[in-house]
C-alpha positions as a Markdown table, in Angstrom:
| # | Residue | x | y | z |
|---|---|---|---|---|
| 1 | Asn | -13.9 | 38.1 | 9.9 |
| 2 | Asn | -12.9 | 41.2 | 8.1 |
| 3 | Ile | -10.0 | 39.4 | 6.5 |
| 4 | Gly | -12.8 | 36.9 | 5.5 |
| 5 | Ser | -15.3 | 39.0 | 4.3 |
| 6 | Val | -12.9 | 41.4 | 2.6 |
| 7 | His | -11.4 | 37.7 | 0.8 |
| 8 | Ala | -15.4 | 37.4 | -0.3 |
| 9 | Ser | -15.6 | 40.4 | -2.3 |
| 10 | Lys | -11.9 | 40.2 | -4.2 |
| 11 | Gly | -13.9 | 36.3 | -4.7 |
| 12 | Glu | -10.5 | 34.4 | -3.4 |
| 13 | Tyr | -12.9 | 32.1 | -1.0 |
| 14 | Asp | -9.8 | 30.1 | -0.3 |
| 15 | Lys | -8.0 | 32.4 | 0.9 |
| 16 | Ala | -12.1 | 32.9 | 2.9 |
| 17 | Leu | -12.5 | 30.7 | 3.7 |
| 18 | Ala | -9.0 | 30.2 | 5.1 |
| 19 | Met | -9.4 | 33.4 | 7.4 |
| 20 | His | -13.0 | 32.4 | 9.0 |
| 21 | Glu | -11.8 | 28.9 | 10.2 |
| 22 | Arg | -8.4 | 31.2 | 11.5 |
| 23 | Ala | -10.9 | 33.3 | 12.8 |
| 24 | Val | -13.0 | 30.3 | 14.8 |
| 25 | Gln | -10.3 | 29.0 | 15.5 |
| 26 | Ile | -9.2 | 32.4 | 17.6 |
| 27 | Gln | -12.7 | 32.3 | 19.1 |
| 28 | Leu | -12.8 | 28.7 | 20.4 |
| 29 | Ala | -9.8 | 29.5 | 22.5 |
| 30 | Ala | -11.3 | 33.3 | 23.4 |
| 31 | Leu | -14.6 | 32.4 | 24.1 |
| 32 | Gly | -16.0 | 28.8 | 23.7 |
| 33 | Glu | -17.9 | 26.8 | 21.1 |
| 34 | Leu | -21.9 | 28.6 | 22.7 |
| 35 | His | -20.0 | 32.4 | 22.0 |
| 36 | Pro | -22.1 | 34.1 | 19.5 |
| 37 | Ser | -20.0 | 35.2 | 17.5 |
| 38 | Thr | -18.9 | 31.9 | 17.1 |
| 39 | Ala | -21.8 | 31.0 | 15.5 |
| 40 | Ile | -21.0 | 34.2 | 13.4 |
| 41 | Ser | -17.7 | 32.9 | 11.7 |
| 42 | Tyr | -19.8 | 29.3 | 10.9 |
| 43 | Phe | -22.0 | 31.1 | 9.3 |
| 44 | Asn | -19.3 | 32.9 | 7.2 |
| 45 | Ile | -17.7 | 29.4 | 6.5 |
| 46 | Gly | -20.9 | 28.5 | 5.6 |
| 47 | Cys | -21.9 | 31.5 | 3.0 |
| 48 | Ile | -18.9 | 30.1 | 1.7 |
| 49 | His | -18.7 | 26.9 | 1.1 |
| 50 | Arg | -22.6 | 28.2 | -0.6 |
| 51 | Thr | -20.8 | 30.4 | -2.9 |
| 52 | Lys | -18.3 | 27.8 | -4.0 |
| 53 | Gly | -21.6 | 25.6 | -5.1 |
| 54 | Glu | -20.5 | 23.1 | -2.2 |
| 55 | Tyr | -23.8 | 22.8 | -0.8 |
| 56 | Glu | -24.0 | 20.2 | 1.2 |
| 57 | Lys | -21.1 | 22.0 | 3.1 |
| 58 | Ala | -23.2 | 24.9 | 3.4 |
| 59 | Leu | -25.7 | 23.0 | 5.3 |
| 60 | Gln | -23.4 | 21.6 | 7.4 |
| 61 | Ile | -21.9 | 24.8 | 8.5 |
| 62 | His | -25.0 | 26.7 | 8.4 |
| 63 | Glu | -26.4 | 24.0 | 10.9 |
| 64 | Lys | -23.7 | 24.0 | 13.8 |
| 65 | Ser | -23.7 | 27.6 | 13.2 |
| 66 | Leu | -28.1 | 27.6 | 13.9 |
| 67 | Gln | -27.7 | 25.2 | 17.1 |
| 68 | Ile | -25.3 | 27.7 | 18.3 |
| 69 | Lys | -27.4 | 30.3 | 18.1 |
| 70 | Leu | -30.3 | 28.7 | 19.3 |
| 71 | Val | -28.7 | 27.7 | 22.9 |
| 72 | Ala | -26.8 | 31.5 | 22.6 |
| 73 | Leu | -29.0 | 33.1 | 21.9 |
| 74 | Ser | -33.2 | 34.3 | 21.7 |
| 75 | Leu | -35.5 | 32.4 | 19.9 |
| 76 | His | -36.9 | 35.2 | 17.9 |
| 77 | His | -33.5 | 37.2 | 17.1 |
| 78 | Pro | -32.5 | 38.5 | 13.8 |
| 79 | Asp | -29.5 | 36.7 | 13.7 |
| 80 | Ile | -31.8 | 33.2 | 13.7 |
| 81 | Ala | -33.8 | 34.2 | 11.5 |
| 82 | Asn | -30.8 | 34.9 | 8.9 |
| 83 | Ser | -29.1 | 31.8 | 9.5 |
| 84 | Phe | -32.9 | 29.7 | 8.5 |
| 85 | Gly | -33.1 | 32.5 | 5.2 |
| 86 | Ser | -29.5 | 31.5 | 4.1 |
| 87 | Met | -30.1 | 28.0 | 4.9 |
| 88 | Gly | -33.4 | 28.1 | 2.4 |
| 89 | Asp | -31.2 | 29.9 | -0.4 |
| 90 | Thr | -28.6 | 27.0 | -0.9 |
| 91 | Phe | -31.4 | 24.6 | -0.1 |
| 92 | Leu | -33.6 | 26.4 | -3.9 |
| 93 | Tyr | -30.0 | 25.9 | -5.1 |
| 94 | Leu | -29.7 | 22.2 | -4.8 |
| 95 | Gly | -33.7 | 22.2 | -5.8 |
| 96 | Lys | -34.5 | 20.9 | -3.1 |
| 97 | His | -38.2 | 24.1 | -3.0 |
| 98 | Asp | -40.3 | 22.2 | -0.7 |
| 99 | Lys | -36.6 | 22.5 | 2.4 |
| 100 | Ala | -35.9 | 25.8 | 1.4 |
| 101 | Leu | -39.7 | 27.3 | 2.0 |
| 102 | Glu | -39.8 | 25.5 | 5.4 |
| 103 | Met | -36.7 | 27.5 | 6.8 |
| 104 | Tyr | -37.9 | 30.8 | 4.5 |
| 105 | Glu | -41.5 | 30.0 | 6.7 |
| 106 | Lys | -38.6 | 29.0 | 9.8 |
| 107 | Ser | -37.1 | 32.6 | 9.1 |
| 108 | Leu | -40.5 | 34.4 | 10.2 |
| 109 | Gln | -41.4 | 33.3 | 12.9 |
């Protein structure tokens, strides 16, 4: 994850995506799908897709991350709010303001 984050900060999004995807594979093997670390890696992948303008793909990955977090974490964990907020940002980029607002409101619950 850290290597992917460095690549992302340098604007090297394809390299970042490859590193985050590699992290997911390692975490799936070592920790399983329903682990918070796996969810975070998926979240990072979603963020890269959003940065690349691949909004629908970003939403799919963020939803996957959120579903894991909802199982693995308490309902009021900040990472869940972060996922809803990021999904709200993505809907905003898509011009889906009502859906963005819904996600932002969920992030406050």
